[in-house]
């Protein structure tokens, strides 16, 4: 396996790049997020199967970061294709795209980024294979640069929704570790920090893979944020105490009607927020909005291995051997529970079927 692990202790986690391309080594560089917060291990991945596995195992995770990693992965695959003609190059590129796309089903950013890469190749098929490969490299780098821009914009719009000192509850990790920089749900917090603001953030631990406790709490503390980890079943109490002014969560796929799919447990948080009269916001780039999907019920939900629930974090397995386990990785928040969907082109509000179309109109105008 083309993998190099470097243990680094000195740097603050906010100073690392979540996903990068090493152009000297021709490798995808990621932080192994399965080891955080205990150890910062940097993986240099060159082989397709290792990149596929890194996405499947959540060594790189979070919808935008998965998209960027896959784009770099497809460029690296394209580099290795031994072909002189478009006819021999294209089927191999498609195969690599389909392979990487099979690593996780729910976050639409994966297929969005991969299809965008293949379209660049298709649009330039009359060029030499060397030129096409270079265009793929540039496109993957552009996808990453746009991700940084989108997250910053989301941070700007998100900041208009909260006051300095506000209490925010978040679920899973939709922070810098889930994107190229800033994050989505945590972008307003990080951007606010740059401006000398502070917030009280409650991180749901987020069973079963603990992205809230391991990742959100880690990056927020590194950024000097007042951070409190709570077990998922404590959110109601924290809201009842009056400590939460707004809920900010990320998303993996938003349907055209505003139904938002995010980490398992998010829909429960939205229901609680409604009960306590707390605004519930979904923050995500347009690359996570799938206008081809009419409603949340049509989104494919990833099912994950039972060991994640029964064994992974315990010295001894904690449930009887042979017990049935249900382990969906995501759930869908009904659009009626959502106060707004914060994108890089503004905040969509109900009725989402219209407001999301308006967001895409703004995007099209901006790209003219
Ligand atoms: O399974 P994960 O850790 O990839 O799930 C991540 C989430 O659910 C995030 O909230 C979502 O991808 C948004 S990341 C900006």
Short mmCIF file of C-alpha atoms and ligand atoms in Angstrom, two decimals:
data_model
loop_
_atom_site.label_atom_id
_atom_site.label_comp_id
_atom_site.label_asym_id
_atom_site.label_seq_id
_atom_site.Cartn_x
_atom_site.Cartn_y
_atom_site.Cartn_z
CA UNK A 1 0.00 0.00 0.00
CA UNK A 2 1.40 3.39 -1.04
CA UNK A 3 0.90 4.97 2.33
CA UNK A 4 3.16 7.00 4.54
CA UNK A 5 2.19 7.81 8.08
CA UNK A 6 3.79 10.78 9.79
CA UNK A 7 2.86 11.39 13.39
CA UNK A 8 2.86 15.10 14.13
CA UNK A 9 2.12 16.56 17.51
CA UNK A 10 3.14 20.20 17.43
CA UNK A 11 0.74 21.84 15.01
CA UNK A 12 -2.79 22.83 15.98
CA UNK A 13 -5.38 20.79 14.00
CA UNK A 14 -6.73 24.00 12.41
CA UNK A 15 -3.33 24.48 10.75
CA UNK A 16 -3.56 21.23 8.78
CA UNK A 17 -5.14 20.84 5.40
CA UNK A 18 -7.99 18.34 5.52
CA UNK A 19 -7.41 17.24 1.91
CA UNK A 20 -4.51 18.12 -0.37
CA UNK A 21 -2.71 17.03 -3.51
CA UNK A 22 1.02 16.42 -3.25
CA UNK A 23 2.12 17.22 -6.79
CA UNK A 24 5.73 16.12 -6.26
CA UNK A 25 4.77 12.73 -4.95
CA UNK A 26 1.50 12.48 -6.89
CA UNK A 27 -0.43 11.51 -3.82
CA UNK A 28 -3.66 12.40 -2.07
CA UNK A 29 -2.75 13.75 1.37
CA UNK A 30 -5.31 13.47 4.17
CA UNK A 31 -5.45 13.48 7.95
CA UNK A 32 -6.50 10.03 9.14
CA UNK A 33 -9.65 11.14 10.96
CA UNK A 34 -10.24 7.74 12.52
CA UNK A 35 -7.24 8.44 14.77
CA UNK A 36 -8.33 11.88 15.98
CA UNK A 37 -8.12 13.40 18.51
CA UNK A 38 -5.44 11.11 19.98
CA UNK A 39 -3.03 11.09 17.09
CA UNK A 40 -2.53 13.26 14.03
CA UNK A 41 -1.49 10.88 11.27
CA UNK A 42 -1.04 12.11 7.75
CA UNK A 43 -1.72 9.59 4.98
CA UNK A 44 -0.23 9.88 1.50
CA UNK A 45 -2.35 7.74 -0.79
CA UNK A 46 -1.56 6.90 -4.39
CA UNK A 47 -3.47 3.72 -5.20
CA UNK A 48 -7.15 3.77 -6.14
CA UNK A 49 -8.01 1.00 -3.72
CA UNK A 50 -6.40 2.94 -0.84
CA UNK A 51 -8.30 6.10 -1.74
CA UNK A 52 -11.55 4.10 -2.02
CA UNK A 53 -10.86 2.55 1.38
CA UNK A 54 -9.96 5.91 2.99
CA UNK A 55 -13.39 7.24 1.98
CA UNK A 56 -15.22 4.05 3.00
CA UNK A 57 -13.48 3.88 6.39
CA UNK A 58 -14.07 7.61 7.05
CA UNK A 59 -10.35 8.40 7.21
CA UNK A 60 -11.50 11.31 5.08
CA UNK A 61 -15.17 12.16 5.64
CA UNK A 62 -17.73 14.93 5.50
CA UNK A 63 -19.55 15.56 2.23
CA UNK A 64 -17.38 18.36 0.74
CA UNK A 65 -14.07 16.74 1.82
CA UNK A 66 -15.14 13.45 0.24
CA UNK A 67 -15.85 15.28 -3.02
CA UNK A 68 -12.45 16.99 -3.05
CA UNK A 69 -10.63 13.75 -2.14
CA UNK A 70 -12.43 11.89 -4.93
CA UNK A 71 -11.54 14.61 -7.47
CA UNK A 72 -7.85 14.31 -6.56
CA UNK A 73 -8.24 10.52 -6.61
CA UNK A 74 -9.66 10.58 -10.13
CA UNK A 75 -6.86 12.85 -11.34
CA UNK A 76 -4.30 10.43 -9.87
CA UNK A 77 -6.09 7.53 -11.57
CA UNK A 78 -6.10 9.41 -14.88
CA UNK A 79 -2.34 10.04 -14.61
CA UNK A 80 -1.76 6.31 -14.52
CA UNK A 81 -3.84 5.51 -17.62
CA UNK A 82 -1.53 4.26 -20.36
CA UNK A 83 -3.42 5.42 -23.46
CA UNK A 84 -2.64 7.54 -26.50
CA UNK A 85 -6.14 7.99 -27.82
CA UNK A 86 -9.41 9.26 -26.38
CA UNK A 87 -11.10 5.96 -27.33
CA UNK A 88 -8.73 3.97 -25.13
CA UNK A 89 -8.46 6.62 -22.36
CA UNK A 90 -12.15 7.38 -21.79
CA UNK A 91 -13.47 3.91 -20.76
CA UNK A 92 -10.67 3.55 -18.19
CA UNK A 93 -11.44 7.00 -16.79
CA UNK A 94 -15.14 6.11 -16.52
CA UNK A 95 -14.27 2.89 -14.75
CA UNK A 96 -12.13 4.76 -12.20
CA UNK A 97 -14.97 7.26 -11.70
CA UNK A 98 -17.49 4.48 -11.06
CA UNK A 99 -15.13 2.70 -8.69
CA UNK A 100 -14.48 5.78 -6.52
CA UNK A 101 -18.18 6.65 -6.64
CA UNK A 102 -19.04 3.27 -5.10
CA UNK A 103 -17.17 4.06 -1.86
CA UNK A 104 -20.12 5.79 -0.14
CA UNK A 105 -23.66 6.32 -1.43
CA UNK A 106 -25.27 9.22 0.43
CA UNK A 107 -23.15 12.39 0.13
CA UNK A 108 -23.91 13.77 -3.33
CA UNK A 109 -20.62 15.71 -3.38
CA UNK A 110 -18.86 12.46 -4.29
CA UNK A 111 -20.67 11.92 -7.60
CA UNK A 112 -20.91 15.69 -8.16
CA UNK A 113 -17.12 16.10 -8.06
CA UNK A 114 -16.39 12.92 -10.04
CA UNK A 115 -18.90 13.76 -12.78
CA UNK A 116 -17.56 17.30 -13.00
CA UNK A 117 -14.08 15.87 -13.59
CA UNK A 118 -15.29 13.47 -16.29
CA UNK A 119 -17.20 16.28 -18.02
CA UNK A 120 -13.98 18.31 -18.30
CA UNK A 121 -12.32 15.35 -19.99
CA UNK A 122 -15.30 14.89 -22.33
CA UNK A 123 -15.36 18.56 -23.28
CA UNK A 124 -11.68 18.39 -24.26
CA UNK A 125 -11.58 15.01 -25.95
CA UNK A 126 -10.00 16.41 -29.12
CA UNK A 127 -6.90 17.43 -27.09
CA UNK A 128 -3.91 15.20 -26.41
CA UNK A 129 -4.16 12.76 -23.48
CA UNK A 130 -1.34 14.64 -21.72
CA UNK A 131 -3.32 17.88 -22.04
CA UNK A 132 -6.50 16.20 -20.73
CA UNK A 133 -4.62 14.87 -17.73
CA UNK A 134 -3.34 18.35 -16.96
CA UNK A 135 -6.86 19.79 -17.26
CA UNK A 136 -8.06 17.17 -14.77
CA UNK A 137 -5.35 18.25 -12.32
CA UNK A 138 -6.44 21.88 -12.67
CA UNK A 139 -10.12 20.97 -12.26
CA UNK A 140 -9.49 19.03 -9.06
CA UNK A 141 -7.53 21.98 -7.65
CA UNK A 142 -10.36 24.30 -8.71
CA UNK A 143 -12.92 22.10 -6.91
CA UNK A 144 -10.88 22.46 -3.75
CA UNK A 145 -10.41 26.24 -4.12
CA UNK A 146 -14.15 26.66 -4.70
CA UNK A 147 -14.87 24.60 -1.62
CA UNK A 148 -12.83 27.05 0.49
CA UNK A 149 -14.69 29.99 -1.07
CA UNK A 150 -18.11 28.36 -0.60
CA UNK A 151 -17.45 27.58 3.06
CA UNK A 152 -16.32 31.13 3.75
CA UNK A 153 -19.46 32.50 2.13
CA UNK A 154 -21.59 30.10 4.16
CA UNK A 155 -19.76 31.42 7.22
CA UNK A 156 -20.63 35.01 6.25
CA UNK A 157 -24.32 34.23 5.77
CA UNK A 158 -24.40 32.06 8.89
CA UNK A 159 -22.93 34.88 10.99
CA UNK A 160 -25.95 37.04 10.15
CA UNK A 161 -28.11 34.55 12.09
CA UNK A 162 -26.32 34.74 15.45
CA UNK A 163 -25.02 37.26 17.95
CA UNK A 164 -21.60 37.24 19.59
CA UNK A 165 -21.78 34.92 22.61
CA UNK A 166 -24.70 32.85 21.25
CA UNK A 167 -25.23 29.22 22.24
CA UNK A 168 -25.11 26.87 19.25
CA UNK A 169 -25.83 23.16 19.20
CA UNK A 170 -24.29 21.09 16.43
CA UNK A 171 -24.43 17.43 15.44
CA UNK A 172 -21.66 15.34 13.86
CA UNK A 173 -18.75 17.27 12.35
CA UNK A 174 -19.50 19.76 9.62
CA UNK A 175 -16.39 21.74 10.42
CA UNK A 176 -13.01 22.31 8.82
CA UNK A 177 -12.29 18.58 9.11
CA UNK A 178 -15.26 17.89 6.82
CA UNK A 179 -14.29 20.42 4.15
CA UNK A 180 -11.24 22.13 2.63
CA UNK A 181 -11.41 24.99 5.17
CA UNK A 182 -13.80 26.53 7.73
CA UNK A 183 -16.52 23.86 7.39
CA UNK A 184 -20.20 24.50 6.78
CA UNK A 185 -22.11 24.33 10.08
CA UNK A 186 -19.01 25.47 11.95
CA UNK A 187 -17.94 28.08 9.36
CA UNK A 188 -19.76 30.95 11.14
CA UNK A 189 -18.06 29.96 14.38
CA UNK A 190 -14.56 29.84 12.86
CA UNK A 191 -15.13 33.02 10.84
CA UNK A 192 -16.48 34.70 13.96
CA UNK A 193 -13.31 33.70 15.81
CA UNK A 194 -11.23 35.43 13.11
CA UNK A 195 -13.23 38.57 14.00
CA UNK A 196 -12.73 38.25 17.73
CA UNK A 197 -16.18 36.81 18.48
CA UNK A 198 -16.89 33.76 20.60
CA UNK A 199 -19.76 31.35 20.95
CA UNK A 200 -20.78 28.57 23.33
CA UNK A 201 -20.94 25.43 21.23
CA UNK A 202 -22.59 22.20 22.33
CA UNK A 203 -21.34 19.22 20.34
CA UNK A 204 -23.56 16.14 20.27
CA UNK A 205 -21.12 13.27 20.61
CA UNK A 206 -22.84 11.67 17.59
CA UNK A 207 -23.12 7.94 18.06
CA UNK A 208 -21.88 5.58 16.77
CA UNK A 209 -18.71 7.07 15.22
CA UNK A 210 -18.43 10.05 17.59
CA UNK A 211 -17.60 12.71 15.01
CA UNK A 212 -18.99 15.36 17.38
CA UNK A 213 -16.90 14.39 20.39
CA UNK A 214 -13.75 13.41 18.50
CA UNK A 215 -13.69 15.94 15.67
CA UNK A 216 -15.96 18.96 16.23
CA UNK A 217 -14.87 19.38 19.85
CA UNK A 218 -11.22 18.96 18.80
CA UNK A 219 -11.25 21.60 16.08
CA UNK A 220 -13.42 24.04 18.06
CA UNK A 221 -11.15 23.86 21.09
CA UNK A 222 -8.11 24.33 18.84
CA UNK A 223 -9.81 27.52 17.64
CA UNK A 224 -10.37 28.72 21.21
CA UNK A 225 -14.14 28.18 21.21
CA UNK A 226 -16.09 27.58 24.45
CA UNK A 227 -16.93 23.92 23.70
CA UNK A 228 -19.08 21.39 25.58
CA UNK A 229 -19.55 17.77 24.52
CA UNK A 230 -22.90 16.18 25.34
CA UNK A 231 -24.18 12.66 24.76
CA UNK A 232 -26.80 12.62 22.01
CA UNK A 233 -29.57 11.97 24.53
CA UNK A 234 -28.73 15.19 26.45
CA UNK A 235 -29.71 17.63 23.71
CA UNK A 236 -33.24 17.97 25.03
CA UNK A 237 -32.02 18.91 28.50
CA UNK A 238 -29.52 21.43 27.14
CA UNK A 239 -32.27 23.05 25.06
CA UNK A 240 -34.67 23.04 28.01
CA UNK A 241 -32.02 24.82 30.10
CA UNK A 242 -32.20 27.67 27.60
CA UNK A 243 -28.58 27.30 26.51
CA UNK A 244 -29.20 26.96 22.78
CA UNK A 245 -30.04 29.97 20.58
CA UNK A 246 -29.75 28.11 17.29
CA UNK A 247 -28.93 24.67 15.90
CA UNK A 248 -26.40 24.56 13.05
CA UNK A 249 -25.90 21.27 11.19
CA UNK A 250 -24.33 20.24 7.90
CA UNK A 251 -25.84 18.08 5.19
CA UNK A 252 -24.90 15.23 2.88
CA UNK A 253 -27.68 15.64 0.33
CA UNK A 254 -30.53 18.14 0.22
CA UNK A 255 -33.55 17.29 -1.96
CA UNK A 256 -35.26 19.87 -4.19
CA UNK A 257 -38.06 20.30 -1.63
CA UNK A 258 -35.59 21.17 1.16
CA UNK A 259 -35.60 17.80 2.96
CA UNK A 260 -32.04 17.53 4.29
CA UNK A 261 -30.12 14.32 4.81
CA UNK A 262 -27.37 14.47 7.43
CA UNK A 263 -25.67 12.27 10.04
CA UNK A 264 -27.96 9.87 11.88
CA UNK A 265 -29.60 11.64 14.80
CA UNK A 266 -29.98 14.98 13.03
CA UNK A 267 -33.74 14.56 12.49
CA UNK A 268 -34.23 13.96 16.22
CA UNK A 269 -32.37 17.19 17.01
CA UNK A 270 -34.60 19.05 14.53
CA UNK A 271 -37.74 17.69 16.20
CA UNK A 272 -36.45 18.78 19.62
CA UNK A 273 -35.56 22.24 18.32
CA UNK A 274 -39.10 22.64 16.97
CA UNK A 275 -40.52 21.66 20.35
CA UNK A 276 -38.37 24.20 22.20
CA UNK A 277 -38.86 26.95 19.58
CA UNK A 278 -35.17 27.06 18.61
CA UNK A 279 -34.32 27.84 14.95
CA UNK A 280 -32.79 24.85 13.17
CA UNK A 281 -30.47 25.72 10.28
CA UNK A 282 -28.86 23.45 7.68
CA UNK A 283 -25.62 24.84 6.26
CA UNK A 284 -24.19 23.43 3.05
CA UNK A 285 -22.81 24.37 -0.37
CA UNK A 286 -24.84 24.04 -3.56
CA UNK A 287 -22.66 21.01 -4.37
CA UNK A 288 -24.64 19.22 -1.63
CA UNK A 289 -28.05 20.20 -3.03
CA UNK A 290 -29.38 17.57 -5.41
CA UNK A 291 -32.12 19.19 -7.51
CA UNK A 292 -32.59 15.84 -9.30
CA UNK A 293 -34.01 14.36 -6.12
CA UNK A 294 -37.54 15.53 -5.41
CA UNK A 295 -37.80 14.59 -1.71
CA UNK A 296 -35.80 13.16 1.14
CA UNK A 297 -37.47 9.74 1.01
CA UNK A 298 -35.74 9.16 -2.35
CA UNK A 299 -32.21 9.56 -0.89
CA UNK A 300 -30.20 6.34 -0.55
CA UNK A 301 -29.12 5.94 3.09
CA UNK A 302 -25.82 4.19 3.75
CA UNK A 303 -26.02 1.20 6.12
CA UNK A 304 -22.80 0.53 8.03
CA UNK A 305 -21.30 -2.50 9.80
CA UNK A 306 -22.84 -3.56 13.12
CA UNK A 307 -19.44 -3.55 14.86
CA UNK A 308 -19.51 0.25 14.83
CA UNK A 309 -22.37 0.07 17.33
CA UNK A 310 -21.48 -2.97 19.42
CA UNK A 311 -17.69 -3.11 19.59
CA UNK A 312 -15.76 -0.25 18.18
CA UNK A 313 -15.26 1.98 21.24
CA UNK A 314 -15.31 -0.68 23.95
CA UNK A 315 -12.66 -2.91 25.45
CA UNK A 316 -15.24 -5.69 25.43
CA UNK A 317 -18.25 -5.84 23.13
CA UNK A 318 -21.15 -4.13 24.88
CA UNK A 319 -24.15 -5.91 23.34
CA UNK A 320 -24.90 -9.62 23.24
CA UNK A 321 -23.11 -11.54 20.56
CA UNK A 322 -25.44 -12.28 17.65
CA UNK A 323 -27.91 -9.46 18.45
CA UNK A 324 -29.46 -7.71 15.45
CA UNK A 325 -28.11 -4.19 14.86
CA UNK A 326 -29.62 -1.40 12.76
CA UNK A 327 -26.92 1.09 11.79
CA UNK A 328 -28.02 3.68 9.20
CA UNK A 329 -25.35 6.36 8.80
CA UNK A 330 -27.78 9.18 7.96
CA UNK A 331 -31.35 10.34 8.40
CA UNK A 332 -33.52 12.96 6.74
CA UNK A 333 -34.82 16.15 8.35
CA UNK A 334 -38.25 17.07 7.05
CA UNK A 335 -38.13 20.51 5.38
CA UNK A 336 -40.94 21.71 7.66
CA UNK A 337 -38.52 21.60 10.59
CA UNK A 338 -35.88 23.74 8.88
CA UNK A 339 -35.73 27.52 9.48
CA UNK A 340 -33.25 28.05 6.64
CA UNK A 341 -30.71 26.39 4.37
CA UNK A 342 -27.54 28.47 4.35
CA UNK A 343 -25.62 28.25 1.07
CA UNK A 344 -22.78 30.20 -0.53
CA UNK A 345 -25.42 32.17 -2.49
CA UNK A 346 -27.61 33.13 0.45
CA UNK A 347 -30.14 31.66 2.84
CA UNK A 348 -33.02 29.67 1.35
CA UNK A 349 -36.23 29.73 3.37
CA UNK A 350 -39.62 28.06 2.97
CA UNK A 351 -41.05 27.38 0.47
CA UNK A 352 -37.78 25.63 -0.38
CA UNK A 353 -38.91 24.33 -3.75
CA UNK A 354 -38.85 27.96 -4.94
CA UNK A 355 -36.03 29.36 -2.80
CA UNK A 356 -33.56 26.62 -3.76
CA UNK A 357 -34.28 27.27 -7.44
CA UNK A 358 -33.55 30.94 -6.77
CA UNK A 359 -30.21 29.97 -5.18
CA UNK A 360 -29.29 28.02 -8.34
CA UNK A 361 -30.36 30.97 -10.52
CA UNK A 362 -27.95 33.19 -8.57
CA UNK A 363 -25.23 30.59 -9.01
CA UNK A 364 -25.82 30.43 -12.78
CA UNK A 365 -25.70 34.26 -13.02
CA UNK A 366 -22.49 34.33 -11.02
CA UNK A 367 -20.87 31.75 -13.32
CA UNK A 368 -21.78 33.55 -16.57
O1 LIG B 1 -20.27 9.91 7.97
P1 LIG B 1 -19.65 11.27 7.89
O2 LIG B 1 -18.75 11.58 9.04
O3 LIG B 1 -19.01 11.52 6.55
O4 LIG B 1 -20.90 12.25 8.00
C1 LIG B 1 -20.68 13.62 7.91
C2 LIG B 1 -21.90 14.43 8.09
O5 LIG B 1 -22.99 13.94 8.27
C3 LIG B 1 -21.72 15.92 7.95
O6 LIG B 1 -22.62 16.60 8.76
C4 LIG B 1 -21.96 16.30 6.48
O7 LIG B 1 -21.21 15.51 5.63
C5 LIG B 1 -21.68 17.73 6.24
S1 LIG B 1 -19.96 18.07 6.24
C6 LIG B 1 -19.74 19.70 5.91
#
